[in-house]
Short mmCIF file of N, CA and C in Angstrom, two decimals:
data_model
loop_
_atom_site.label_atom_id
_atom_site.label_comp_id
_atom_site.label_asym_id
_atom_site.label_seq_id
_atom_site.Cartn_x
_atom_site.Cartn_y
_atom_site.Cartn_z
N UNK N 1 99.47 83.11 112.05
CA UNK N 1 98.79 83.31 111.53
C UNK N 1 98.87 84.49 110.69
N UNK N 2 99.78 85.47 111.13
CA UNK N 2 100.08 86.26 110.27
C UNK N 2 100.75 86.24 108.99
N UNK N 3 101.47 85.18 109.02
CA UNK N 3 102.47 84.82 108.00
C UNK N 3 101.77 84.33 106.98
N UNK N 4 100.85 83.63 107.82
CA UNK N 4 99.76 82.75 106.64
C UNK N 4 99.25 83.34 105.83
N UNK N 5 98.99 84.76 106.42
CA UNK N 5 98.08 85.44 105.64
C UNK N 5 98.70 85.95 104.49
N UNK N 6 99.91 86.38 105.15
CA UNK N 6 100.92 87.22 104.30
C UNK N 6 101.13 86.96 103.17
N UNK N 7 101.26 85.40 103.32
CA UNK N 7 101.91 84.24 102.13
C UNK N 7 100.53 84.43 101.07
N UNK N 8 99.45 84.28 101.42
CA UNK N 8 98.29 83.99 100.76
C UNK N 8 98.34 85.52 99.77
N UNK N 9 98.04 86.70 100.61
CA UNK N 9 98.23 87.98 99.64
C UNK N 9 99.73 87.95 98.61
N UNK N 10 100.86 87.74 98.93
CA UNK N 10 101.89 87.58 98.19
C UNK N 10 101.37 86.94 96.93
N UNK N 11 101.45 85.26 96.99
CA UNK N 11 100.56 84.72 96.22
C UNK N 11 99.57 85.34 95.53
N UNK N 12 98.83 85.91 96.01
CA UNK N 12 97.81 86.40 94.99
C UNK N 12 98.10 87.77 94.16
N UNK N 13 99.26 88.23 94.93
CA UNK N 13 100.41 89.48 93.72
C UNK N 13 100.68 89.24 92.77
N UNK N 14 101.54 88.31 93.35
CA UNK N 14 102.50 87.28 92.03
C UNK N 14 101.77 86.83 91.01
N UNK N 15 100.51 86.08 91.26
CA UNK N 15 99.67 85.58 89.93
C UNK N 15 99.39 86.58 89.40
N UNK N 16 98.60 87.61 90.15
CA UNK N 16 97.71 88.79 89.70
C UNK N 16 98.34 89.54 88.88
N UNK N 17 100.00 90.07 89.24
CA UNK N 17 100.83 91.03 88.29
C UNK N 17 101.05 90.39 86.88
N UNK N 18 101.21 89.34 86.54
CA UNK N 18 101.69 88.86 85.69
C UNK N 18 100.56 89.33 83.99
N UNK N 19 99.69 89.65 84.09
CA UNK N 19 99.40 90.56 82.89
C UNK N 19 98.14 91.73 83.32
N UNK N 20 97.69 92.55 82.29
CA UNK N 20 96.47 93.46 82.95
C UNK N 20 96.62 94.24 84.12
N UNK N 21 95.62 94.30 84.63
CA UNK N 21 95.70 94.81 85.87
C UNK N 21 96.72 94.42 86.75
N UNK N 22 97.38 94.65 87.73
CA UNK N 22 98.04 93.84 89.03
C UNK N 22 97.49 93.68 89.95
N UNK N 23 95.55 94.31 90.16
CA UNK N 23 95.76 93.82 91.69
C UNK N 23 94.62 92.88 91.38
N UNK N 24 93.84 92.74 90.30
CA UNK N 24 93.26 91.51 89.75
C UNK N 24 93.55 90.17 89.03
N UNK N 25 93.22 89.37 88.91
CA UNK N 25 93.03 87.76 88.31
C UNK N 25 92.35 87.73 87.27
N UNK N 26 93.07 87.93 86.02
CA UNK N 26 92.40 86.81 84.94
C UNK N 26 92.08 85.99 84.88
N UNK N 27 91.63 85.36 83.69
CA UNK N 27 91.20 84.50 83.59
C UNK N 27 92.31 82.99 83.89
N UNK N 28 93.53 83.36 82.88
CA UNK N 28 94.49 82.95 82.25
C UNK N 28 95.30 83.12 84.11
N UNK N 29 95.69 83.96 84.66
CA UNK N 29 96.09 84.15 85.61
C UNK N 29 95.85 83.76 86.73
N UNK N 30 94.50 83.16 86.51
CA UNK N 30 93.67 82.42 87.51
C UNK N 30 93.91 81.16 87.40
N UNK N 31 93.43 80.43 86.06
CA UNK N 31 94.00 79.30 85.79
C UNK N 31 95.35 78.52 86.26
N UNK N 32 96.66 79.59 86.25
CA UNK N 32 97.59 79.22 86.43
C UNK N 32 97.94 79.18 88.19
N UNK N 33 97.45 80.20 88.86
CA UNK N 33 97.40 80.45 90.54
C UNK N 33 96.63 78.84 91.07
N UNK N 34 95.34 78.59 90.58
CA UNK N 34 94.76 77.31 90.79
C UNK N 34 95.86 76.21 90.58
N UNK N 35 96.12 76.25 89.41
CA UNK N 35 97.13 74.52 89.34
C UNK N 35 98.49 74.71 89.70
N UNK N 36 98.79 75.72 89.93
CA UNK N 36 100.10 75.85 90.66
C UNK N 36 100.18 75.54 91.86
N UNK N 37 98.98 76.58 92.73
CA UNK N 37 99.27 76.92 94.29
C UNK N 37 98.51 76.08 95.03
N UNK N 38 96.87 75.39 94.39
CA UNK N 38 95.60 74.75 94.91
C UNK N 38 95.03 73.36 93.96
N UNK N 39 96.47 72.64 94.01
CA UNK N 39 96.62 71.31 93.13
C UNK N 39 95.93 70.44 94.08
N UNK N 40 95.41 70.50 95.43
CA UNK N 40 94.65 69.48 96.03
C UNK N 40 93.53 69.59 96.07
N UNK N 41 93.20 71.09 96.19
CA UNK N 41 91.91 71.67 96.62
C UNK N 41 91.15 72.00 95.53
N UNK N 42 91.68 72.10 94.62
CA UNK N 42 90.98 72.10 93.53
C UNK N 42 90.95 71.21 92.20
N UNK N 43 90.41 69.82 92.32
CA UNK N 43 90.87 69.14 91.88
C UNK N 43 90.97 69.26 89.98
N UNK N 44 90.00 70.01 89.50
CA UNK N 44 89.75 69.57 87.63
C UNK N 44 90.22 71.20 87.20
N UNK N 45 91.59 71.27 87.43
CA UNK N 45 91.97 72.91 87.35
C UNK N 45 92.48 72.99 85.73
N UNK N 46 92.49 72.12 85.60
CA UNK N 46 93.06 71.86 83.84
C UNK N 46 92.28 71.71 82.76
N UNK N 47 90.85 71.18 83.17
CA UNK N 47 90.22 71.41 82.32
C UNK N 47 89.01 73.45 82.19
N UNK N 48 89.24 73.63 81.41
CA UNK N 48 88.75 75.11 80.90
C UNK N 48 87.55 75.52 81.05
N UNK N 49 86.85 74.80 80.71
CA UNK N 49 85.62 74.91 81.23
C UNK N 49 84.87 75.23 82.81
N UNK N 50 85.72 73.76 83.44
CA UNK N 50 85.58 74.02 85.14
C UNK N 50 86.25 75.41 85.97
N UNK N 51 87.46 76.04 84.98
CA UNK N 51 87.96 76.75 85.60
C UNK N 51 87.07 78.09 84.93
N UNK N 52 86.35 78.43 83.78
CA UNK N 52 85.65 79.31 83.42
C UNK N 52 83.95 79.50 84.63
N UNK N 53 83.82 78.03 84.69
CA UNK N 53 82.49 78.14 86.00
C UNK N 53 82.72 78.48 87.12
N UNK N 54 84.08 78.01 87.33
CA UNK N 54 84.24 78.32 88.90
C UNK N 54 84.71 80.10 88.83
N UNK N 55 85.41 80.55 87.85
CA UNK N 55 85.57 81.93 88.23
C UNK N 55 84.37 82.53 87.95
N UNK N 56 83.36 81.90 86.94
CA UNK N 56 81.76 82.61 86.73
C UNK N 56 81.24 83.23 88.33
N UNK N 57 81.45 82.13 88.61
CA UNK N 57 80.64 81.74 90.31
C UNK N 57 81.24 82.53 91.00
N UNK N 58 82.64 83.43 90.97
CA UNK N 58 83.34 84.36 92.05
C UNK N 58 83.34 85.51 91.81
N UNK N 59 83.14 85.81 90.43
CA UNK N 59 83.20 87.29 89.73
C UNK N 59 82.40 87.89 89.92
N UNK N 60 81.75 88.28 91.14
CA UNK N 60 80.20 89.21 91.75
C UNK N 60 80.15 90.28 90.77
N UNK N 61 81.30 90.84 90.02
CA UNK N 61 80.31 92.44 89.06
C UNK N 61 80.34 91.76 87.62
N UNK N 62 81.26 90.32 87.36
CA UNK N 62 81.41 89.84 86.10
C UNK N 62 82.00 90.54 84.83
N UNK N 63 83.07 91.23 85.66
CA UNK N 63 83.98 91.90 84.82
C UNK N 63 85.13 91.01 84.02
N UNK N 64 85.28 89.58 84.13
CA UNK N 64 86.34 89.03 83.83
C UNK N 64 87.28 88.81 84.37
N UNK N 65 87.63 89.82 85.88
CA UNK N 65 88.37 89.40 86.29
C UNK N 65 88.04 89.65 87.99
N UNK N 66 88.98 88.50 88.53
CA UNK N 66 88.83 88.59 90.35
C UNK N 66 89.51 89.82 91.02
N UNK N 67 88.85 90.18 92.35
CA UNK N 67 89.75 91.07 93.09
C UNK N 67 89.90 89.97 93.97
N UNK N 68 90.60 90.64 95.39
CA UNK N 68 91.29 89.65 96.04
C UNK N 68 90.39 89.56 97.10
N UNK N 69 89.08 90.35 97.08
CA UNK N 69 88.12 89.69 98.15
C UNK N 69 87.22 88.71 97.17
N UNK N 70 87.39 88.96 95.91
CA UNK N 70 86.47 87.58 95.16
C UNK N 70 87.10 86.30 95.87
N UNK N 71 88.47 86.49 95.58
CA UNK N 71 89.34 85.28 95.19
C UNK N 71 89.58 84.91 97.08
N UNK N 72 89.22 85.70 97.94
CA UNK N 72 89.20 85.19 99.46
C UNK N 72 87.95 84.45 99.68
N UNK N 73 86.92 84.70 98.77
CA UNK N 73 85.86 83.93 98.91
C UNK N 73 85.90 82.62 98.64
N UNK N 74 86.42 82.39 97.35
CA UNK N 74 86.93 80.86 97.19
C UNK N 74 87.67 80.21 98.26
N UNK N 75 88.97 80.77 98.49
CA UNK N 75 89.71 80.12 99.37
C UNK N 75 89.13 80.22 100.48
N UNK N 76 87.83 80.60 101.16
CA UNK N 76 87.15 80.12 102.63
C UNK N 76 86.55 79.60 101.99
N UNK N 77 86.09 78.93 100.73
CA UNK N 77 84.73 77.97 100.88
C UNK N 77 85.23 76.69 101.07
N UNK N 78 86.80 76.60 99.84
CA UNK N 78 88.08 75.65 100.02
C UNK N 78 88.40 74.89 101.55
N UNK N 79 88.76 76.44 102.30
CA UNK N 79 88.81 76.47 103.25
C UNK N 79 88.10 75.29 104.75
N UNK N 80 86.71 76.14 104.28
CA UNK N 80 85.83 75.06 105.09
C UNK N 80 85.79 74.09 104.70
N UNK N 81 85.59 73.21 103.36
CA UNK N 81 85.34 72.10 103.41
C UNK N 81 86.56 71.12 103.92
N UNK N 82 88.25 72.05 103.50
CA UNK N 82 88.59 70.66 104.30
C UNK N 82 88.89 71.31 105.14
N UNK N 83 88.40 72.05 106.54
CA UNK N 83 88.31 71.88 107.61
C UNK N 83 87.15 71.12 107.90
N UNK N 84 86.73 70.78 107.13
CA UNK N 84 85.23 69.86 107.87
C UNK N 84 84.11 70.57 108.68
N UNK N 85 84.22 71.87 108.31
CA UNK N 85 83.00 72.69 108.73
C UNK N 85 81.69 72.91 107.53
N UNK N 86 80.79 73.35 107.97
CA UNK N 86 79.57 72.96 107.71
C UNK N 86 79.72 74.49 106.84
N UNK N 87 79.03 74.40 105.53
CA UNK N 87 78.90 75.81 104.61
C UNK N 87 77.71 77.14 105.08
N UNK Q 1 100.89 77.52 98.95
CA UNK Q 1 99.26 78.59 99.37
C UNK Q 1 98.52 77.56 100.65
N UNK Q 2 98.43 76.37 99.54
CA UNK Q 2 97.17 75.21 100.41
C UNK Q 2 98.04 74.87 102.17
N UNK Q 3 99.51 75.23 102.16
CA UNK Q 3 100.43 75.15 103.56
C UNK Q 3 99.52 76.30 104.54
N UNK Q 4 99.61 77.54 103.67
CA UNK Q 4 99.13 78.15 104.41
C UNK Q 4 97.61 78.19 104.46
N UNK Q 5 96.92 78.12 103.89
CA UNK Q 5 95.29 77.84 104.56
C UNK Q 5 95.21 76.93 105.41
N UNK Q 6 96.01 75.64 105.19
CA UNK Q 6 95.73 74.65 106.08
C UNK Q 6 96.50 75.46 107.85
N UNK Q 7 97.53 76.21 107.77
CA UNK Q 7 97.32 76.79 109.41
C UNK Q 7 96.60 77.61 109.57
N UNK Q 8 95.73 78.44 108.93
CA UNK Q 8 95.03 79.44 109.01
C UNK Q 8 93.32 78.43 109.69
N UNK Q 9 93.17 76.75 109.54
CA UNK Q 9 92.42 75.95 109.65
C UNK Q 9 92.81 75.37 110.95
N UNK Q 10 94.04 75.05 110.63
CA UNK Q 10 94.77 74.47 112.32
C UNK Q 10 94.44 75.45 113.53
N UNK Q 11 95.14 76.65 113.29
CA UNK Q 11 94.98 77.48 114.63
C UNK Q 11 93.59 77.74 114.73
N UNK Q 12 92.49 77.95 113.57
CA UNK Q 12 90.94 78.25 114.13
C UNK Q 12 90.57 77.45 114.86
N UNK Q 13 90.68 76.15 114.50
CA UNK Q 13 90.54 74.46 115.54
C UNK Q 13 91.11 74.87 116.86
N UNK Q 14 92.20 75.00 117.13
CA UNK Q 14 93.30 75.10 118.00
C UNK Q 14 92.45 76.17 119.48
N UNK Q 15 92.02 77.47 119.01
CA UNK Q 15 91.39 78.13 119.61
C UNK Q 15 89.95 77.57 119.82
N UNK Q 16 89.11 77.74 118.55
CA UNK Q 16 88.17 77.10 118.88
C UNK Q 16 87.71 76.34 119.96
N UNK Q 17 88.68 75.09 119.56
CA UNK Q 17 88.16 73.74 120.97
C UNK Q 17 88.78 74.03 122.36
N UNK Q 18 89.23 75.44 122.72
CA UNK Q 18 89.47 75.51 124.01
C UNK Q 18 87.82 75.24 124.83
N UNK Q 19 87.23 75.83 124.48
CA UNK Q 19 85.57 75.55 125.20
C UNK Q 19 84.47 75.17 124.35
N UNK Q 20 83.38 74.88 125.50
CA UNK Q 20 81.89 74.76 124.37
C UNK Q 20 82.04 74.26 123.03
N UNK Q 21 81.90 74.90 122.07
CA UNK Q 21 81.89 74.14 120.81
C UNK Q 21 83.12 74.62 120.32
N UNK Q 22 83.39 72.95 119.80
CA UNK Q 22 84.40 72.82 119.44
C UNK Q 22 84.73 73.32 117.50
N UNK Q 23 84.08 73.70 117.38
CA UNK Q 23 83.99 74.44 115.99
C UNK Q 23 83.46 76.34 115.72
N UNK Q 24 83.43 76.33 117.21
CA UNK Q 24 82.97 77.96 117.16
C UNK Q 24 84.14 78.61 118.15
N UNK Q 25 83.93 79.72 117.44
CA UNK Q 25 84.91 80.66 118.75
C UNK Q 25 83.81 81.61 119.69
N UNK Q 26 84.05 81.52 121.14
CA UNK Q 26 83.35 82.17 122.04
C UNK Q 26 84.14 83.53 122.05
N UNK Q 27 83.56 84.34 122.48
CA UNK Q 27 84.46 85.66 122.43
C UNK Q 27 85.82 85.66 123.38
N UNK Q 28 85.65 84.61 124.47
CA UNK Q 28 87.06 85.06 125.20
C UNK Q 28 88.17 83.78 123.85
N UNK Q 29 87.62 82.62 123.67
CA UNK Q 29 88.42 82.42 122.47
C UNK Q 29 88.92 83.56 121.32
N UNK Q 30 87.78 83.86 120.71
CA UNK Q 30 88.06 84.80 119.97
C UNK Q 30 89.28 86.10 120.27
N UNK Q 31 89.26 86.10 121.24
CA UNK Q 31 89.83 87.32 122.13
C UNK Q 31 91.41 87.07 122.55
N UNK Q 32 91.26 85.55 122.76
CA UNK Q 32 93.09 84.90 122.61
C UNK Q 32 93.44 84.36 121.52
N UNK Q 33 93.14 84.11 120.40
CA UNK Q 33 93.36 84.38 119.01
C UNK Q 33 93.90 85.57 118.48
N UNK Q 34 93.12 86.51 118.35
CA UNK Q 34 93.48 87.34 118.29
C UNK Q 34 94.38 88.35 118.79
N UNK Q 35 94.58 88.43 119.92
CA UNK Q 35 95.84 88.68 121.08
C UNK Q 35 96.84 87.96 120.53
N UNK Q 36 97.02 86.46 120.66
CA UNK Q 36 98.31 85.92 120.22
C UNK Q 36 98.84 85.69 118.79
N UNK Q 37 97.78 85.77 117.85
CA UNK Q 37 97.89 85.51 116.42
C UNK Q 37 97.75 86.35 115.58
N UNK Q 38 97.34 87.41 115.93
CA UNK Q 38 96.69 88.64 114.98
C UNK Q 38 97.66 89.99 115.54
N UNK Q 39 98.49 89.77 116.32
CA UNK Q 39 98.98 91.04 117.21
C UNK Q 39 99.25 92.63 116.22
N UNK Q 40 99.51 91.96 114.65
CA UNK Q 40 100.06 93.26 114.44
C UNK Q 40 98.97 93.71 113.80
N UNK Q 41 98.03 93.08 113.15
CA UNK Q 41 96.97 93.66 111.77
C UNK Q 41 95.29 94.03 113.24
N UNK Q 42 95.31 93.31 113.89
CA UNK Q 42 94.81 93.67 115.13
C UNK Q 42 95.14 94.63 116.45
N UNK Q 43 94.81 95.99 116.46
CA UNK Q 43 95.95 96.78 117.70
C UNK Q 43 95.32 96.58 118.66
N UNK Q 44 93.87 97.01 118.98
CA UNK Q 44 93.46 97.03 120.43
C UNK Q 44 92.49 95.85 120.90
N UNK Q 45 93.56 94.49 120.76
CA UNK Q 45 93.14 93.17 121.00
C UNK Q 45 92.44 93.56 122.82
N UNK Q 46 93.51 94.02 123.26
CA UNK Q 46 93.47 94.05 124.90
C UNK Q 46 92.29 94.58 125.43
N UNK Q 47 91.87 95.53 124.59
CA UNK Q 47 90.29 96.47 125.21
C UNK Q 47 89.09 95.40 125.08
N UNK Q 48 88.65 95.02 125.91
CA UNK Q 48 87.44 94.22 125.99
C UNK Q 48 86.44 94.90 124.89
N UNK Q 49 86.07 96.27 125.05
CA UNK Q 49 84.93 96.94 124.21
C UNK Q 49 85.12 96.69 123.14
N UNK Q 50 86.66 96.59 122.51
CA UNK Q 50 86.81 96.75 120.76
C UNK Q 50 87.07 95.42 120.39
N UNK Q 51 86.89 94.34 121.71
CA UNK Q 51 86.47 93.09 120.98
C UNK Q 51 85.15 92.82 120.70
N UNK Q 52 84.69 93.22 121.98
CA UNK Q 52 82.99 92.88 121.84
C UNK Q 52 82.84 93.79 120.35
N UNK Q 53 83.09 95.06 120.07
CA UNK Q 53 82.62 95.48 119.06
C UNK Q 53 82.83 94.48 117.92
N UNK Q 54 84.48 94.57 117.36
CA UNK Q 54 84.35 93.58 116.14
C UNK Q 54 83.67 92.29 116.48
N UNK Q 55 84.01 91.75 117.02
CA UNK Q 55 83.01 90.73 117.49
C UNK Q 55 81.56 90.32 116.81
N UNK Q 56 80.52 91.48 117.37
CA UNK Q 56 79.27 91.92 117.35
C UNK Q 56 79.30 91.99 115.43
N UNK Q 57 80.45 92.75 115.22
CA UNK Q 57 80.08 93.29 113.28
C UNK Q 57 80.63 91.98 112.71
N UNK Q 58 80.97 90.54 113.06
CA UNK Q 58 81.33 89.85 112.38
C UNK Q 58 79.92 88.64 112.76
N UNK Q 59 79.85 88.64 113.50
CA UNK Q 59 79.03 87.68 114.11
C UNK Q 59 77.39 87.61 113.70
N UNK Q 60 77.05 86.93 112.43
CA UNK Q 60 76.10 87.60 111.28
C UNK Q 60 74.81 87.28 112.11
N UNK Q 61 74.58 85.83 112.62
CA UNK Q 61 73.49 85.09 113.20
C UNK Q 61 73.59 85.45 114.75
N UNK Q 62 74.40 86.60 115.34
CA UNK Q 62 73.89 87.06 116.87
C UNK Q 62 74.00 86.10 117.72
N UNK Q 63 74.75 84.95 117.74
CA UNK Q 63 74.71 83.81 118.78
C UNK Q 63 76.26 83.74 119.82
N UNK Q 64 76.34 84.66 119.67
CA UNK Q 64 77.93 84.78 120.50
C UNK Q 64 79.00 84.07 120.28
N UNK Q 65 78.99 83.53 118.79
CA UNK Q 65 79.97 82.62 118.37
C UNK Q 65 80.54 82.83 117.42
N UNK Q 66 81.38 82.90 116.68
CA UNK Q 66 81.92 83.05 115.50
C UNK Q 66 82.20 81.51 114.77
N UNK Q 67 81.81 80.92 113.73
CA UNK Q 67 81.91 80.14 112.70
C UNK Q 67 83.47 80.24 112.25
N UNK Q 68 83.69 79.13 111.57
CA UNK Q 68 84.66 79.44 110.69
C UNK Q 68 84.69 80.24 109.69
N UNK Q 69 83.24 80.53 108.81
CA UNK Q 69 83.23 81.20 107.70
C UNK Q 69 82.93 83.12 108.14
N UNK Q 70 82.62 83.29 109.44
CA UNK Q 70 82.34 84.14 109.88
C UNK Q 70 83.84 84.82 110.39
N UNK Q 71 84.65 83.68 110.79
CA UNK Q 71 85.81 84.24 111.12
C UNK Q 71 86.91 84.67 109.72
N UNK Q 72 86.34 83.89 108.73
CA UNK Q 72 87.13 83.89 107.71
C UNK Q 72 86.76 85.23 106.78
N UNK Q 73 85.53 85.62 107.29
CA UNK Q 73 85.65 87.17 106.37
C UNK Q 73 86.49 88.32 107.17
N UNK Q 74 86.78 87.99 108.63
CA UNK Q 74 87.69 89.11 109.84
C UNK Q 74 88.75 89.45 108.52
N UNK Q 75 89.29 87.53 108.77
CA UNK Q 75 90.91 87.69 107.99
C UNK Q 75 90.90 88.20 106.65
N UNK Q 76 89.70 87.75 106.00
CA UNK Q 76 89.70 88.77 104.15
C UNK Q 76 89.77 90.31 104.27
N UNK Q 77 89.35 90.95 105.58
CA UNK Q 77 88.79 92.56 105.63
C UNK Q 77 90.75 92.62 106.03
N UNK Q 78 90.95 92.06 107.14
CA UNK Q 78 92.30 92.43 107.34
C UNK Q 78 93.53 92.08 106.60
N UNK Q 79 93.34 90.94 105.65
CA UNK Q 79 94.19 90.88 104.27
C UNK Q 79 93.98 92.03 103.36
N UNK Q 80 92.89 92.36 102.70
CA UNK Q 80 92.57 93.29 102.38
C UNK Q 80 93.24 94.64 102.50
N UNK Q 81 93.01 94.94 103.57
CA UNK Q 81 93.78 95.94 104.43
C UNK Q 81 95.28 95.67 103.86
N UNK Q 82 95.76 94.75 104.72
CA UNK Q 82 97.37 94.58 105.29
C UNK Q 82 97.78 94.73 103.37
N UNK Q 83 97.46 94.40 102.28
CA UNK Q 83 97.88 93.94 101.02
C UNK Q 83 97.34 95.37 100.06
N UNK Q 84 96.78 96.39 100.75
CA UNK Q 84 96.53 97.23 100.08
C UNK Q 84 95.47 97.17 98.66
N UNK Q 85 94.23 96.41 99.20
CA UNK Q 85 93.42 96.43 97.98
C UNK Q 85 92.51 97.00 98.48
N UNK Q 86 91.41 97.37 97.66
CA UNK Q 86 90.26 98.50 97.73
C UNK Q 86 89.54 97.67 98.87
N UNK Q 87 88.76 97.88 99.71
CA UNK Q 87 87.77 97.24 99.99
C UNK Q 87 86.29 96.96 99.45
#
């Protein structure tokens, strides 16, 4: 389980580090991450409007960047759905 | 990343399924999971009082059982700490 958590941290950092702030995801970084890393969990990742909406729903402080904690909430929701847990 | 998320779901279910409700962790199941699966992230897992406190801080509805969503908040906090992100 620690290995799996470590993978999620490492992947987040890889994508977050591509431009601007190395510890947050810009919209472009977020779309790249979702498209490459979550192709089965997020189906409409190639639709810019869908990404915009998804990102808006997660970006609690509306600064256009996703922190690790904001991103964690997304994968928690995806995992709950995937695992068949009620939200 | 999907594989890592899947591992977390599967491990949660393995421990949650040992007694009582198959979709939530009892205190005993939680302690077993933390001790076996998060030995480096949670240091004082063998201390019943520490487990009691940790579980109490996560169990939002205070029913003595942790849902997947409550558990997800814990690993999110551990991951933030591990990854060096501010909380």
